């Protein structure tokens, strides 16, 4: 195991992710972790970057015992400063900001001056390397017993190594993709220098996580969690099921604005397919009742749906808790499962302790704040593609694993104008045809998100010799990696023609179909 001590850099989690990619197991803990409390000895330690300056009065520092473990240490950015600080407090030149790409020159020492290990960090790498810099401080000179192993035009000590101990510091970030060969460097450190084992797999993650959940929840503990049919909540739910069986209670709230047949399908997959203890609440009427008359305020739709969701979830939780308590030896429901992924976590674990500020879980519409439940978040260290891999590993159907994201307020924000049962029908049917054709054309995975929206206007058409005055469907399909920026998908004309023909023919009330060719920005992915 590699111990990653986190000083709060926005990139810290990428370090553990890269190590996972190398099949190396690592644990990330706050930088103030006392080593005496650790209970195990790491094969090596990585000190992450961080937003501080080591010479600030309130700057965080590692337990000095790290330097007595006698294992290799790699300091990245702030981590380099921290090593330099440990060995000589006068080596810092103060703030000199440097961000962005830089060209690194590697300096090799051979066996002569410093023993073979200093060159090992840059083994199998070219002498010139593109790297990503993001730091505030730099060294004025090297601490005693260190040698330079890399320089840039701006930073004469962009990389340093101790002459006799396996301590290394680098000013750049090897964990980001902007440092194209960064993974080789991390491999050199973790696998060759630390000799960490490379047998970690997603299967092991499952075992470890199940163990952790069991320990956390105890032999009688009960957990509740909302599921949406999306990949994150399903994977989290399946993991809970594996860990504690029916003491995990999944709740699917049908808000009346899910996709066509969705509630039914999700129920089938989760119960019959995955064996999850699921309660489905059909609350369509309550949701649609409250949405009535809301015509031109998308945020109001979101609020109504979010608040109604919380209300219903709370009612259901109470009921389930009472039943579970009555019918078994089980304890109270104390835990709330959330399928939060790493990118959803606003702050990383900083030295101030684990962060409690979590973005409300998109797909399930928000966290009931006053329920007094403890959070359990098995996916909080993972990225989306890792969750998909985990999902495959847990036997979740491929269809579900690759599902496009779907907003909590559902098609209510894809029906521009008032949401009525009739508008829901039209939007649903059109959406169903569009997605069906995308899948049939083998394009579903090339597209990040696709849907049909219903515009609040009527247009004239001619159908079967008759003049009609009917509604307009707008199709939207985008490609994106992070959903922050997106491009519309360049379907070919024949595909669009087919979808348009089917929607106009098969969906009652629609006489026109348009394709949205707005990128994000300036458009958003959703239309409201
Ligand atoms: P926008 O429209 O902001 O969407 O470009 C970016 C991503 O977020 C999803 N989205 C939402 N998800 N509740 C959600 O759970 C919402 O209110 C919401 N609004 C947008 C959207 O589907 C896309 O994936």
Coordinates of C-alpha atoms in Angstrom, one line a residue, residues 4-12 15 29-33 45-63 66-67 73-89 91-92 94-99 132-139 143 146 157-160 168-175 349-352:
X4 CA -0.9 9.4 0.0
X5 CA -1.0 12.3 2.4
X6 CA -3.3 15.0 1.1
X7 CA -2.5 18.7 1.5
X8 CA -5.7 19.7 -0.2
X9 CA -4.7 20.1 -3.8
X10 CA -7.5 19.8 -6.4
X11 CA -5.4 17.1 -8.0
X12 CA -4.9 14.9 -4.9
X15 CA -2.8 10.5 -7.6
X29 CA -5.4 10.4 4.3
X30 CA -5.3 14.0 5.5
X31 CA -1.7 15.3 5.7
X32 CA -1.9 15.6 9.5
X33 CA -2.4 11.9 10.0
X45 CA 4.6 7.8 0.9
X46 CA 3.4 10.5 -1.5
X47 CA 3.0 14.0 -0.3
X48 CA 0.4 15.8 -2.4
X49 CA 0.3 19.4 -3.6
X50 CA -1.7 22.0 -1.7
X51 CA -2.7 25.6 -1.7
X52 CA -0.5 26.8 1.2
X53 CA 3.1 28.0 1.6
X54 CA 5.1 25.9 4.0
X55 CA 6.5 28.9 5.9
X56 CA 3.0 30.3 6.7
X57 CA 2.3 30.1 10.5
X58 CA -0.8 28.0 10.0
X59 CA 0.6 25.8 7.2
X60 CA -0.1 22.1 7.6
X61 CA 2.9 19.8 8.1
X62 CA 3.3 16.1 8.1
X63 CA 4.1 14.0 11.1
X66 CA 7.2 10.0 8.1
X67 CA 10.9 10.5 7.7
X73 CA 8.9 9.4 -0.2
X74 CA 7.8 11.4 -3.2
X75 CA 6.8 15.1 -2.7
X76 CA 4.7 16.7 -5.4
X77 CA 4.6 20.5 -5.5
X78 CA 3.8 21.5 -1.9
X79 CA 5.1 18.0 -1.1
X80 CA 8.5 19.0 -2.4
X81 CA 8.4 22.2 -0.4
X82 CA 7.5 20.1 2.7
X83 CA 10.5 17.8 2.2
X84 CA 12.8 20.8 1.7
X85 CA 11.3 22.4 4.8
X86 CA 12.0 19.3 6.8
X87 CA 15.6 19.2 5.8
X88 CA 16.4 22.9 5.8
X89 CA 14.1 25.8 6.6
X91 CA 15.8 26.9 1.2
X92 CA 12.6 28.6 0.1
X94 CA 9.1 32.6 -1.4
X95 CA 6.2 33.1 -3.8
X96 CA 6.9 32.9 -7.5
X97 CA 3.8 31.7 -9.2
X98 CA 4.0 29.4 -12.2
X99 CA 1.1 27.8 -13.9
X132 CA 2.3 20.7 -16.0
X133 CA 3.2 23.3 -13.3
X134 CA 0.9 24.7 -10.8
X135 CA 2.7 26.1 -7.8
X136 CA 3.3 29.2 -5.7
X137 CA 6.7 28.7 -4.2
X138 CA 10.1 27.6 -5.4
X139 CA 13.4 26.6 -3.8
X143 CA 18.7 21.3 1.1
X146 CA 20.0 16.6 -2.1
X157 CA 15.2 22.7 -8.8
X158 CA 12.1 21.3 -10.5
X159 CA 13.2 17.9 -9.3
X160 CA 15.4 16.8 -6.5
X168 CA 12.3 12.7 -4.1
X169 CA 10.6 16.0 -4.7
X170 CA 9.1 17.3 -8.0
X171 CA 7.7 20.8 -8.6
X172 CA 5.3 19.6 -11.3
X173 CA 2.2 17.4 -11.3
X174 CA 2.7 13.9 -12.7
X175 CA -0.9 12.9 -11.9
X349 CA -10.5 16.0 2.2
X350 CA -8.3 18.8 3.5
X351 CA -6.1 19.0 6.5
X352 CA -9.1 20.5 8.3

